[in-house]
XYZ file of C-alpha atoms in Angstrom:
770
model
C -45.048 3.501 -47.264
C -43.063 2.108 -50.174
C -44.972 1.094 -53.315
C -44.562 -2.455 -54.468
C -42.576 -2.917 -57.510
C -44.567 -3.593 -60.730
C -43.171 -6.810 -62.181
C -45.477 -7.055 -65.140
C -43.703 -6.890 -68.367
C -45.130 -5.790 -71.613
C -45.206 -9.454 -72.909
C -47.337 -10.380 -69.899
C -49.797 -7.527 -70.648
C -49.961 -8.570 -74.403
C -50.615 -12.176 -73.430
C -53.480 -11.346 -71.017
C -55.015 -9.125 -73.568
C -54.752 -11.839 -76.245
C -56.411 -14.352 -73.944
C -59.162 -11.853 -73.019
C -59.934 -11.253 -76.725
C -59.932 -14.931 -77.326
C -62.500 -15.474 -74.735
C -64.552 -12.583 -76.035
C -64.362 -13.911 -79.550
C -65.167 -17.378 -78.462
C -68.142 -16.341 -76.320
C -69.249 -13.920 -79.024
C -69.112 -16.809 -81.420
C -71.092 -18.944 -79.139
C -73.632 -16.198 -78.416
C -73.664 -15.449 -82.133
C -74.439 -18.934 -83.114
C -77.047 -19.232 -80.281
C -78.624 -16.027 -81.610
C -78.603 -17.147 -85.189
C -80.060 -20.513 -84.063
C -82.745 -18.714 -82.049
C -83.578 -16.372 -85.003
C -83.705 -19.458 -87.253
C -86.002 -21.189 -84.858
C -88.402 -18.227 -85.139
C -88.294 -18.223 -88.941
C -86.266 -15.030 -89.456
C -84.215 -16.644 -92.186
C -87.190 -18.471 -93.823
C -89.914 -20.717 -92.817
C -89.123 -24.076 -90.989
C -91.256 -27.114 -91.278
C -94.160 -27.220 -89.038
C -94.727 -29.736 -86.218
C -97.083 -31.645 -88.545
C -94.565 -31.658 -91.309
C -91.907 -33.051 -88.911
C -94.354 -35.567 -87.503
C -95.284 -36.749 -91.023
C -92.365 -35.855 -93.312
C -93.584 -35.925 -97.006
C -91.629 -37.990 -99.424
C -92.611 -39.361 -102.789
C -93.462 -43.086 -102.348
C -94.129 -45.400 -105.106
C -97.388 -47.186 -105.544
C -96.883 -50.830 -105.269
C -98.479 -53.478 -107.493
C -98.680 -56.668 -105.454
C -99.322 -60.092 -106.841
C -101.903 -62.659 -105.295
C -98.771 -64.622 -103.961
C -97.349 -61.465 -102.259
C -94.642 -60.594 -104.796
C -94.038 -57.079 -106.154
C -95.037 -57.059 -109.772
C -93.984 -53.526 -110.224
C -94.428 -49.915 -109.148
C -95.867 -46.522 -110.429
C -93.521 -43.916 -109.240
C -91.944 -40.483 -109.688
C -89.268 -41.651 -107.337
C -88.818 -45.443 -107.147
C -89.144 -45.480 -103.431
C -90.669 -48.007 -101.090
C -90.325 -47.576 -97.305
C -88.399 -50.015 -95.247
C -88.919 -50.256 -91.569
C -85.821 -50.307 -89.280
C -86.619 -53.966 -88.567
C -86.018 -54.844 -92.234
C -82.473 -53.330 -92.191
C -79.575 -55.736 -92.128
C -77.382 -55.329 -88.924
C -74.519 -55.039 -91.247
C -76.094 -52.021 -92.982
C -76.778 -50.410 -89.568
C -73.280 -50.867 -88.318
C -71.538 -49.738 -91.474
C -73.605 -46.629 -91.624
C -72.889 -45.624 -88.031
C -69.206 -46.448 -88.307
C -68.699 -44.537 -91.462
C -71.162 -41.647 -91.327
C -71.742 -40.883 -87.603
C -69.559 -42.578 -84.977
C -71.263 -40.923 -82.071
C -74.832 -41.349 -83.429
C -76.288 -42.925 -80.403
C -74.733 -40.418 -78.111
C -75.758 -36.936 -79.573
C -79.060 -35.217 -79.971
C -78.871 -34.300 -83.635
C -75.628 -32.295 -83.645
C -72.213 -33.833 -82.945
C -70.326 -30.849 -81.340
C -66.972 -32.748 -81.501
C -67.294 -33.542 -85.189
C -68.500 -29.943 -85.770
C -65.578 -28.310 -83.973
C -63.193 -30.732 -85.836
C -64.859 -29.716 -89.215
C -64.423 -25.982 -88.340
C -60.788 -26.378 -87.210
C -59.803 -28.380 -90.359
C -61.998 -26.222 -92.696
C -64.042 -29.292 -93.656
C -61.008 -31.239 -95.047
C -61.997 -34.253 -93.045
C -65.726 -34.012 -93.655
C -68.395 -31.465 -92.717
C -69.325 -32.910 -89.431
C -73.029 -33.588 -90.441
C -74.665 -36.247 -88.461
C -77.045 -38.843 -89.936
C -79.974 -36.751 -88.515
C -78.635 -33.601 -90.191
C -78.183 -35.318 -93.563
C -81.910 -36.460 -93.157
C -82.931 -32.981 -92.367
C -81.108 -31.746 -95.494
C -82.738 -34.401 -97.785
C -86.216 -33.860 -96.383
C -86.684 -30.053 -96.251
C -84.033 -28.276 -98.532
C -83.451 -27.731 -102.113
C -79.923 -27.498 -103.066
C -78.327 -24.083 -102.126
C -77.539 -21.626 -105.060
C -74.911 -19.540 -103.036
C -72.592 -19.755 -100.051
C -74.711 -17.458 -97.746
C -77.794 -19.532 -98.701
C -75.876 -22.731 -97.754
C -74.893 -21.210 -94.380
C -78.536 -20.403 -93.687
C -79.453 -23.918 -94.644
C -76.910 -25.251 -92.184
C -78.429 -23.432 -89.290
C -81.863 -24.702 -90.277
C -80.479 -28.268 -90.494
C -79.389 -27.936 -86.849
C -82.784 -26.780 -85.738
C -84.568 -29.373 -87.700
C -82.238 -32.205 -86.554
C -82.897 -31.396 -82.823
C -86.651 -31.407 -83.639
C -86.324 -34.712 -85.426
C -84.481 -36.266 -82.508
C -87.281 -35.191 -80.210
C -89.994 -36.641 -82.455
C -88.381 -39.918 -83.546
C -86.171 -42.723 -82.177
C -82.679 -43.235 -83.442
C -83.832 -46.378 -85.259
C -86.653 -44.483 -87.031
C -84.343 -41.641 -88.122
C -81.889 -44.180 -89.544
C -84.685 -45.892 -91.502
C -86.010 -42.601 -92.697
C -82.541 -41.547 -93.931
C -81.845 -44.827 -95.835
C -85.349 -44.547 -97.322
C -84.772 -41.197 -98.848
C -81.309 -41.652 -100.381
C -81.012 -41.743 -104.168
C -78.666 -44.485 -105.317
C -79.179 -43.766 -109.055
C -80.832 -45.923 -111.709
C -84.235 -45.397 -110.256
C -82.939 -46.914 -107.010
C -84.622 -44.437 -104.611
C -84.144 -45.618 -101.002
C -82.504 -48.718 -99.631
C -85.308 -51.121 -100.614
C -85.266 -50.300 -104.296
C -81.434 -50.176 -104.252
C -81.211 -53.634 -102.738
C -83.435 -55.038 -105.465
C -81.881 -53.197 -108.306
C -78.134 -53.722 -107.452
C -78.159 -57.034 -105.775
C -81.701 -58.585 -106.494
C -82.059 -58.674 -102.744
C -83.923 -57.072 -99.837
C -82.561 -54.709 -97.089
C -82.798 -57.481 -94.430
C -80.778 -59.946 -96.600
C -77.918 -57.743 -97.441
C -74.491 -59.181 -96.735
C -71.707 -57.302 -95.162
C -70.075 -56.730 -98.592
C -73.278 -55.501 -100.069
C -74.097 -53.250 -97.125
C -70.633 -51.745 -97.327
C -71.122 -50.890 -100.931
C -74.336 -48.946 -100.170
C -72.857 -47.039 -97.213
C -69.795 -46.261 -99.421
C -72.036 -44.765 -102.111
C -73.685 -42.369 -99.627
C -70.676 -39.968 -99.811
C -71.480 -39.347 -103.461
C -73.634 -41.834 -105.432
C -72.648 -40.363 -108.756
C -68.961 -40.772 -108.106
C -68.888 -43.985 -105.975
C -70.978 -46.300 -108.012
C -70.045 -49.886 -108.914
C -71.628 -49.485 -112.391
C -69.535 -46.408 -113.113
C -66.159 -47.070 -111.571
C -65.682 -50.479 -110.071
C -62.030 -49.779 -108.885
C -62.998 -46.479 -107.198
C -65.879 -48.242 -105.561
C -63.711 -50.897 -104.201
C -61.485 -48.415 -102.477
C -64.525 -46.732 -101.014
C -65.967 -50.033 -99.830
C -62.710 -50.842 -98.102
C -62.767 -47.508 -96.354
C -66.177 -48.454 -94.946
C -64.622 -51.792 -93.714
C -61.753 -49.710 -92.187
C -64.176 -47.516 -90.239
C -65.949 -50.655 -88.988
C -62.751 -52.048 -87.758
C -61.771 -48.715 -86.088
C -65.103 -48.820 -84.230
C -64.658 -52.493 -83.132
C -67.399 -53.711 -85.492
C -64.995 -55.721 -87.575
C -61.978 -57.910 -86.654
C -58.621 -57.422 -88.363
C -58.725 -60.879 -89.817
C -62.094 -60.378 -91.386
C -60.949 -57.005 -92.795
C -57.871 -58.692 -94.340
C -60.095 -61.154 -96.116
C -62.973 -58.927 -97.154
C -60.901 -56.145 -98.633
C -59.605 -58.476 -101.343
C -63.039 -59.691 -102.481
C -64.557 -58.328 -105.621
C -67.929 -56.608 -105.698
C -70.533 -58.957 -107.328
C -73.588 -57.247 -108.590
C -76.801 -58.933 -109.627
C -78.253 -55.923 -111.379
C -82.000 -55.881 -112.221
C -83.057 -52.771 -114.021
C -86.473 -51.364 -112.718
C -88.421 -49.202 -115.000
C -91.924 -49.019 -116.198
C -91.169 -51.198 -119.181
C -89.101 -53.679 -117.142
C -90.107 -56.688 -115.090
C -92.946 -59.118 -115.528
C -96.532 -58.376 -116.644
C -95.652 -55.019 -118.264
C -98.779 -55.110 -120.474
C -100.929 -55.791 -117.454
C -99.245 -53.052 -115.442
C -99.887 -50.534 -118.203
C -103.603 -51.607 -118.378
C -103.702 -51.203 -114.663
C -102.127 -47.707 -114.798
C -104.803 -46.578 -117.178
C -107.553 -48.124 -115.018
C -106.135 -46.347 -111.862
C -106.279 -42.948 -113.589
C -110.103 -43.257 -113.697
C -110.328 -44.881 -110.277
C -108.467 -41.870 -108.742
C -110.883 -39.452 -110.325
C -113.774 -41.301 -108.944
C -112.288 -41.864 -105.444
C -111.002 -38.691 -103.929
C -109.325 -38.438 -100.561
C -111.371 -37.294 -97.481
C -110.301 -33.672 -98.100
C -111.462 -33.700 -101.680
C -107.930 -34.018 -103.103
C -107.009 -36.593 -105.686
C -104.569 -39.351 -104.886
C -101.348 -39.133 -106.798
C -100.535 -42.587 -108.366
C -96.786 -41.886 -108.405
C -96.151 -40.258 -105.070
C -98.821 -41.272 -102.544
C -97.571 -44.907 -101.908
C -100.859 -46.764 -102.702
C -100.858 -50.535 -102.529
C -102.738 -52.325 -105.268
C -103.375 -55.921 -104.569
C -103.992 -57.823 -107.816
C -105.248 -61.243 -108.685
C -102.088 -61.961 -110.782
C -100.040 -64.964 -109.600
C -96.368 -64.051 -110.234
C -95.432 -67.653 -110.734
C -98.141 -68.253 -113.344
C -97.338 -64.872 -114.938
C -93.705 -65.962 -115.262
C -94.662 -69.379 -116.695
C -96.974 -67.663 -119.255
C -94.268 -65.252 -120.409
C -91.875 -68.074 -120.705
C -94.306 -70.103 -122.764
C -95.028 -67.325 -125.140
C -91.313 -66.613 -125.604
C -90.336 -70.229 -126.065
C -92.943 -70.987 -128.633
C -93.151 -67.609 -130.498
C -89.326 -67.433 -130.879
C -89.310 -70.788 -132.597
C -92.279 -70.097 -134.723
C -90.799 -66.773 -135.767
C -87.717 -68.532 -137.093
C -89.922 -70.748 -139.210
C -91.839 -67.800 -140.561
C -88.685 -65.954 -141.430
C -87.457 -69.024 -143.299
C -90.655 -69.562 -145.202
C -90.842 -65.841 -146.187
C -87.143 -65.371 -147.114
C -86.612 -63.913 -150.511
C -90.328 -63.276 -151.213
C -90.748 -59.890 -152.591
C -93.989 -59.101 -150.804
C -92.934 -60.504 -147.549
C -94.442 -60.614 -144.883
C -97.705 -59.630 -146.712
C -99.948 -61.669 -148.875
C -102.405 -60.800 -151.553
C -101.390 -57.099 -151.548
C -100.262 -54.872 -154.348
C -97.114 -52.768 -153.957
C -99.347 -49.772 -153.508
C -101.153 -51.659 -150.740
C -97.979 -52.416 -149.022
C -96.868 -48.754 -149.263
C -100.124 -47.771 -147.591
C -99.574 -50.130 -144.659
C -96.007 -48.955 -144.176
C -97.031 -45.333 -144.567
C -99.743 -45.569 -142.000
C -97.411 -47.116 -139.452
C -94.895 -44.441 -140.251
C -97.338 -41.767 -139.259
C -97.817 -43.425 -135.845
C -94.095 -43.317 -135.003
C -92.548 -40.728 -132.652
C -89.974 -39.858 -135.279
C -92.687 -38.839 -137.666
C -94.672 -36.875 -135.066
C -91.491 -34.952 -133.937
C -90.642 -33.937 -137.495
C -94.288 -32.787 -138.072
C -94.095 -30.656 -135.056
C -90.989 -29.076 -136.353
C -92.893 -28.201 -139.624
C -90.816 -30.525 -141.982
C -92.422 -31.109 -145.309
C -93.629 -34.628 -146.187
C -90.906 -34.874 -148.754
C -88.222 -34.124 -146.227
C -89.797 -36.617 -143.722
C -89.887 -39.333 -146.403
C -86.246 -38.689 -147.306
C -85.318 -39.191 -143.588
C -87.285 -42.479 -143.463
C -85.513 -43.844 -146.562
C -82.012 -42.931 -145.387
C -80.077 -45.595 -143.630
C -79.342 -44.922 -140.079
C -77.678 -46.678 -137.025
C -80.346 -48.374 -134.870
C -81.051 -51.228 -132.633
C -83.856 -53.559 -133.556
C -85.772 -56.264 -131.763
C -84.664 -59.835 -132.363
C -85.325 -63.006 -130.442
C -82.205 -63.708 -128.382
C -81.199 -60.007 -128.055
C -81.598 -56.742 -129.781
C -79.412 -56.256 -132.961
C -77.450 -53.055 -133.770
C -77.602 -52.444 -137.446
C -77.756 -49.885 -140.277
C -81.302 -49.672 -141.646
C -83.722 -47.119 -143.008
C -86.589 -46.281 -140.611
C -88.942 -47.379 -143.447
C -87.365 -50.795 -143.699
C -87.346 -51.206 -139.917
C -91.136 -50.725 -139.963
C -91.526 -53.493 -142.615
C -89.159 -55.645 -140.572
C -91.331 -55.385 -137.482
C -94.347 -56.266 -139.498
C -92.874 -59.809 -139.770
C -93.259 -60.597 -136.135
C -95.807 -62.952 -134.836
C -97.456 -61.629 -131.691
C -99.313 -63.362 -128.993
C -101.939 -62.565 -126.353
C -102.687 -64.823 -123.359
C -104.913 -64.530 -120.427
C -105.654 -67.044 -117.838
C -108.570 -66.958 -115.385
C -109.922 -68.865 -112.318
C -113.454 -69.436 -113.383
C -114.983 -69.738 -110.023
C -113.676 -66.448 -108.737
C -113.039 -64.509 -112.129
C -109.409 -63.847 -110.784
C -107.050 -63.175 -113.621
C -103.887 -65.209 -112.961
C -101.703 -64.361 -115.930
C -101.817 -61.642 -118.685
C -99.340 -61.575 -121.645
C -100.098 -58.838 -124.101
C -97.259 -59.414 -126.555
C -93.805 -60.666 -127.200
C -91.764 -57.657 -125.965
C -93.111 -54.728 -124.175
C -90.059 -52.467 -124.922
C -90.555 -52.702 -128.663
C -94.262 -53.600 -129.028
C -96.562 -51.746 -126.548
C -99.786 -52.794 -128.206
C -101.722 -55.041 -125.734
C -103.250 -57.968 -127.512
C -105.192 -58.992 -124.445
C -107.394 -55.912 -123.866
C -106.744 -53.529 -126.731
C -106.602 -56.002 -129.718
C -109.656 -57.439 -131.203
C -109.254 -60.051 -133.754
C -111.530 -62.430 -135.737
C -112.195 -65.443 -133.454
C -113.026 -68.080 -136.078
C -114.144 -71.459 -134.825
C -113.527 -70.288 -131.228
C -117.035 -68.855 -131.586
C -118.808 -72.050 -132.473
C -119.319 -73.314 -128.821
C -121.583 -70.278 -128.295
C -123.877 -71.514 -131.194
C -123.830 -75.013 -129.824
C -124.536 -73.740 -126.325
C -127.534 -71.683 -127.493
C -128.876 -74.742 -129.360
C -128.456 -76.923 -126.310
C -130.124 -74.248 -124.107
C -133.043 -73.935 -126.472
C -133.425 -77.392 -127.964
C -131.813 -79.626 -125.425
C -129.535 -81.329 -128.000
C -127.355 -84.195 -126.922
C -123.690 -84.328 -128.004
C -124.757 -87.512 -129.759
C -127.379 -85.684 -131.868
C -126.451 -86.148 -135.425
C -126.655 -83.727 -138.293
C -126.293 -84.480 -142.017
C -123.028 -83.266 -143.365
C -124.514 -81.531 -146.395
C -124.182 -78.002 -147.559
C -126.691 -75.953 -145.569
C -128.022 -72.578 -146.642
C -129.760 -69.633 -144.941
C -131.766 -68.109 -147.642
C -131.505 -64.540 -149.054
C -133.816 -62.051 -147.394
C -133.603 -63.647 -143.936
C -131.597 -61.463 -141.547
C -131.381 -58.990 -144.482
C -129.153 -61.251 -146.381
C -128.555 -60.077 -149.989
C -127.877 -63.674 -151.098
C -128.048 -67.147 -149.867
C -125.478 -67.893 -147.223
C -123.991 -71.458 -147.743
C -120.671 -71.923 -146.113
C -118.420 -74.765 -147.169
C -116.416 -77.129 -145.020
C -112.776 -76.155 -144.853
C -111.840 -79.768 -146.201
C -114.490 -79.725 -148.852
C -115.843 -83.112 -147.615
C -119.582 -83.859 -147.476
C -121.809 -86.785 -147.033
C -123.034 -88.928 -144.155
C -124.053 -87.439 -140.658
C -121.981 -86.237 -137.843
C -122.620 -86.164 -134.074
C -122.400 -82.716 -132.530
C -119.370 -83.922 -130.588
C -117.506 -85.046 -133.615
C -118.674 -81.858 -135.602
C -117.391 -79.435 -132.854
C -114.212 -81.496 -132.318
C -113.391 -81.155 -136.022
C -114.921 -77.722 -136.651
C -117.450 -78.851 -139.342
C -119.021 -75.730 -140.797
C -122.061 -77.445 -142.142
C -123.220 -78.636 -138.699
C -122.706 -75.183 -137.166
C -124.632 -73.571 -139.998
C -127.538 -76.129 -139.387
C -127.551 -75.094 -135.627
C -127.527 -71.425 -136.452
C -130.428 -71.980 -138.786
C -132.333 -73.606 -135.876
C -131.732 -70.866 -133.301
C -130.898 -67.646 -135.342
C -128.302 -65.085 -134.494
C -130.209 -62.866 -132.071
C -130.366 -65.607 -129.210
C -126.615 -66.196 -129.657
C -125.898 -62.510 -129.308
C -128.160 -62.344 -126.295
C -126.195 -65.185 -124.689
C -122.845 -63.263 -125.401
C -124.230 -60.253 -123.730
C -125.170 -62.313 -120.713
C -121.384 -63.604 -120.782
C -120.115 -60.094 -120.529
C -119.523 -59.328 -124.255
C -121.291 -56.072 -124.886
C -119.831 -55.190 -128.265
C -122.377 -54.132 -130.826
C -122.819 -57.264 -133.024
C -124.548 -57.232 -136.303
C -127.172 -60.161 -136.076
C -125.947 -61.921 -139.161
C -125.812 -65.749 -139.326
C -122.034 -65.573 -140.412
C -121.134 -64.902 -136.785
C -121.629 -68.599 -136.326
C -118.316 -69.211 -138.059
C -116.460 -66.515 -136.022
C -116.467 -63.577 -138.344
C -116.746 -61.086 -135.572
C -113.677 -59.451 -133.803
C -113.282 -59.989 -129.989
C -110.511 -59.381 -127.558
C -108.717 -62.177 -125.638
C -110.103 -60.659 -122.477
C -113.759 -60.847 -123.611
C -113.706 -64.350 -125.070
C -111.817 -65.906 -122.156
C -114.283 -64.228 -119.739
C -117.246 -65.708 -121.751
C -115.690 -69.285 -121.733
C -115.456 -69.293 -117.894
C -119.308 -69.663 -118.017
C -118.837 -73.197 -119.290
C -116.205 -74.120 -116.654
C -118.181 -72.583 -113.842
C -121.390 -74.528 -114.239
C -123.212 -72.029 -116.301
C -122.499 -68.942 -114.157
C -120.478 -66.108 -115.887
C -118.010 -64.503 -113.576
C -116.640 -61.248 -114.669
C -112.863 -61.295 -114.914
C -111.258 -59.023 -112.281
C -107.716 -58.045 -111.651
C -107.687 -56.227 -108.346
C -108.859 -57.534 -104.973
C -108.225 -54.351 -102.969
C -106.555 -50.973 -102.839
C -104.910 -49.479 -99.623
C -103.292 -46.178 -98.900
C -99.738 -45.927 -97.672
C -100.780 -46.608 -94.112
C -102.519 -49.819 -94.945
C -105.999 -48.307 -94.794
C -108.349 -50.119 -97.184
C -109.777 -47.792 -99.814
C -111.811 -50.259 -101.767
C -112.289 -54.015 -102.079
C -113.361 -55.573 -105.326
C -115.613 -58.633 -106.154
C -116.578 -59.883 -109.536
C -120.061 -59.401 -111.069
C -121.709 -62.830 -111.726
C -124.690 -63.861 -113.956
C -126.295 -67.212 -114.304
C -126.410 -67.834 -118.086
C -127.529 -71.370 -118.334
C -128.184 -74.336 -116.265
C -125.448 -76.454 -114.683
C -126.624 -79.323 -116.945
C -126.312 -77.308 -120.188
C -122.942 -76.023 -119.143
C -121.759 -79.620 -118.447
C -122.902 -80.665 -121.851
C -120.993 -77.962 -123.572
C -117.853 -78.984 -121.526
C -118.487 -82.551 -122.712
C -118.469 -81.301 -126.308
C -115.242 -79.312 -125.783
C -113.548 -82.389 -124.191
C -113.958 -83.987 -127.591
C -111.758 -81.433 -129.144
C -108.712 -82.566 -127.199
C -109.654 -86.253 -127.313
C -109.676 -86.737 -131.098
C -110.332 -83.405 -132.765
C -108.357 -80.235 -133.763
C -106.740 -80.224 -130.330
C -105.728 -83.854 -130.087
C -102.060 -83.011 -130.340
C -102.227 -82.496 -126.638
C -102.897 -86.237 -126.181
C -99.792 -87.559 -128.105
C -96.218 -87.234 -127.183
C -95.096 -84.334 -129.526
C -92.505 -84.866 -132.032
C -90.913 -82.274 -134.110
C -92.656 -80.839 -137.137
C -90.826 -79.728 -140.233
C -88.608 -76.786 -139.306
C -89.143 -77.844 -135.672
C -92.291 -75.676 -135.295
C -93.425 -77.423 -132.066
C -90.890 -78.231 -129.390
C -91.098 -81.871 -128.123
C -92.771 -82.470 -124.737
C -91.201 -84.860 -122.170
C -94.664 -86.176 -121.540
C -98.201 -85.981 -122.758
C -101.402 -84.575 -121.201
C -103.580 -87.391 -119.930
C -105.977 -85.381 -117.665
C -109.461 -84.146 -118.915
C -109.150 -80.999 -120.922
C -111.906 -79.167 -122.652
C -110.724 -76.953 -125.497
C -111.311 -75.263 -128.800
C -108.984 -74.227 -131.641
C -109.754 -71.272 -133.950
C -108.249 -70.368 -137.292
C -109.507 -67.454 -139.426
C -109.469 -66.723 -143.164
C -105.920 -66.802 -144.747
C -104.576 -68.072 -141.498
C -104.378 -64.475 -140.132
C -105.345 -65.511 -136.595
C -104.688 -68.686 -134.716
C -106.474 -69.291 -131.354
C -106.681 -71.896 -128.724
C -108.898 -72.052 -125.645
C -108.023 -74.683 -122.984
C -109.936 -75.361 -119.771
C -109.430 -77.584 -116.801
C -111.777 -77.339 -113.795
C -110.075 -74.418 -112.025
C -108.386 -72.602 -114.927
C -109.490 -71.111 -118.228
C -106.673 -69.911 -120.500
C -107.041 -68.351 -123.983
C -104.205 -67.832 -126.370
C -104.240 -65.777 -129.618
C -101.458 -65.538 -132.138
C -100.898 -63.635 -135.341
C -99.074 -60.634 -136.957
C -99.928 -57.012 -136.203
C -101.381 -56.774 -139.865
C -103.941 -59.378 -140.997
C -102.318 -59.459 -144.482
C -99.087 -60.767 -142.867
C -99.345 -64.541 -142.092
C -98.243 -68.003 -142.971
C -99.077 -69.134 -146.452
C -100.535 -72.392 -145.419
C -102.957 -73.655 -142.712
C -100.427 -76.274 -141.480
C -98.407 -73.582 -139.892
C -101.019 -70.802 -139.519
C -103.782 -72.779 -137.771
C -104.589 -72.359 -134.105
C -103.228 -75.827 -133.254
C -99.882 -74.695 -134.452
C -99.748 -71.055 -133.551
C -101.469 -70.940 -130.130
C -102.067 -74.413 -128.763
C -98.425 -74.980 -128.095
C -98.234 -71.866 -125.945
C -101.133 -73.199 -123.905
C -99.433 -76.542 -123.513
C -96.067 -75.087 -122.449
C -97.805 -72.857 -120.008
C -99.823 -75.646 -118.437
C -96.833 -78.032 -118.397
C -95.054 -75.385 -116.287
C -98.040 -74.890 -113.972
C -98.525 -78.545 -113.483
C -94.778 -78.977 -112.543
C -95.372 -76.351 -109.744
C -97.381 -78.310 -107.081
C -97.826 -75.168 -105.087
C -100.299 -73.819 -107.689
C -102.644 -76.760 -107.300
C -103.961 -76.603 -110.846
C -106.599 -79.326 -111.242
C -105.943 -82.536 -113.131
C -109.345 -83.901 -112.134
C -112.379 -84.180 -114.408
C -115.063 -81.546 -114.535
C -117.575 -81.959 -111.712
C -120.778 -83.634 -112.938
C -124.050 -82.125 -111.796
C -125.643 -83.789 -108.754
C -129.028 -84.014 -110.396
C -129.563 -86.706 -113.105
C -128.920 -85.443 -116.483
C -131.872 -85.178 -118.879
C -129.555 -85.029 -121.747
C -127.737 -88.293 -122.725
C -124.020 -88.041 -123.219
C -123.290 -91.681 -123.798
C -123.709 -92.196 -127.604
C -124.264 -95.995 -127.245
C -127.186 -95.425 -124.860
C -128.382 -92.545 -126.971
C -128.574 -94.796 -130.101
C -130.087 -97.523 -128.032
C -132.938 -95.146 -126.830
C -133.558 -94.192 -130.396
C -133.750 -97.725 -131.527
C -130.959 -97.352 -133.958
C -128.377 -99.957 -134.443
C -125.735 -97.698 -136.033
C -125.299 -94.126 -137.112
C -122.582 -92.435 -138.940
C -120.910 -90.414 -136.251
C -117.721 -89.724 -138.141
C -115.719 -91.464 -135.374
C -115.914 -94.527 -133.315
C -118.252 -94.155 -130.375
C -115.609 -95.887 -128.109
C -113.478 -92.636 -128.644
C -116.109 -90.850 -126.563
C -115.750 -90.780 -122.787
C -118.625 -92.531 -120.989
C -119.735 -90.429 -118.068
């Protein structure tokens, strides 16, 4: 039998061998990848996240500080990250992300095989083929690789983790998780923070242009960033538009229009020193440190204020806080201009009654508190070397109203420059609830971190007198129409351990006749306050202060009647709420509740209350304080304000005509100027002065509370009244239901005494008849 001829050529054999080896290599590659993935799954190349970790991926979430009206006052964070749910994402953002980063996102299970093969074939020139899920896996569970083999291992881990993520979460949840974890620079961790920082917006409100910017940044936020290179960012944004058009998410006409539009940022920096209520937020941070120690988690671990995503609901109203800060800025900037003008050219400025040695001591003490000084001391520099540095001019940026100034100045002179600045502290409280509505601790937190609401304690001056009057009313039942001779009154040596007779004088040096209590308090007559202190003694006054939440150790000296003691704005505003709240002290509070990141309430807060005096006695004190703004030291509120010399006080478009109880306070040498103003549902106290008591206005016209602090209160209340949503009362204080046993009408009071006329110091018709 003849053999068939062999028609195979050598080239056929080589081809078949080549195809066989190609299949062997391909299948070996597939099997090898499968083997490596299997080994990775079993942790051969390092541990993988547990089921619990995948179910609850850990990311640093900022603690939110939330205002009473639902606004974010600020955050405590290591990463400035606040989670956004998928429902909070703009559809533009979703479409742009899918079109640009993962076209087949909705059709794969974590790994896009087509994109992966393309990336391998083209050696990654058109991208690495990573899906959105893989990018999330990389962000959640990997540190940056230190070598190529380590990166290859990480890649396999990402595949495994991606498949697990796809099993555990929906596509929508994965997308939200990814956008929440991306770092967009400038403390913009996650899409929610980024939206606020770059565009002053929220993720659900992002326009197509804004969404395209963020998706464009994902490739490399450090390179594609509108604050770094706007031209490069424009090209990248337009690439995103092109991808959307390619995926039928954008029409050609829209693309042609959008690609020529500029990127418009509305950049709002977010940092611990930025935003509203910075002094309050710092006080809250210190408070939360103690709260965390005393309120551990169920497992005994302490909460982390910066990473555990707590929600702190505060009593602060963001609108009132904004108005308060604006009021302080408007008046203090104007007041500062006047102070600089009056002190210009004076050798000792801004100090008074100090020798050169005394001034050197003040500046030297301030120098030792600076970071520059502490750093040099840590580096073992001698005092001579340090002083040489502090007296050498250097380039620096210093605070100024209207914007910081770049200048050449010695650090020593910069300290003295800062001593010129008038500071202010303001706190506003709802007396019925104790809720603190506004808190302004100074004029600029970036430059002046000292909090003049809680930290600072300054002499209160005549702001203290109502406590003496209240004690006398509680003990003696005095009427506002009760009259006291305006004569020098003394408390004798030996009493209360006095070393000599205490005989305080009136600030105006005027004596003679008699004054009603209402007139005397309205005009801060010292002789009448001394008379009342002589009747009741300092101990009952101090006891009343304790009942009003002031627990400082106070020396029981009669001089406290004229406000010689130091108190904080926080304490004295809290005490004054007793008068506005019908005799019940309500402790000022600033938190209503604290929740964990899942919304579980960890603690709710309510104020401590204490009935200090009867409703009648409180109403009588309020009636006295109303006289201050009717015709006393606070009467400027009742007139349409004109401009003073140097325009100290800005003109108001209208005057206050509603009932206001108030009290001014001015201390020795005009070092401190106070004003306390009350309407039925809001008590607001304002302090003003320089950091050092020896720095102040030379004359009382400018340095008194009616000039330094009352205008801040007026500006604040003007803004609050203009906002009808706040519902700040213009009504009179509520009169007790029961008949009063203390007469407030001075005509009836005189008639009951059988007196035709008395020297009241003012016309009785100026009093309100209840």
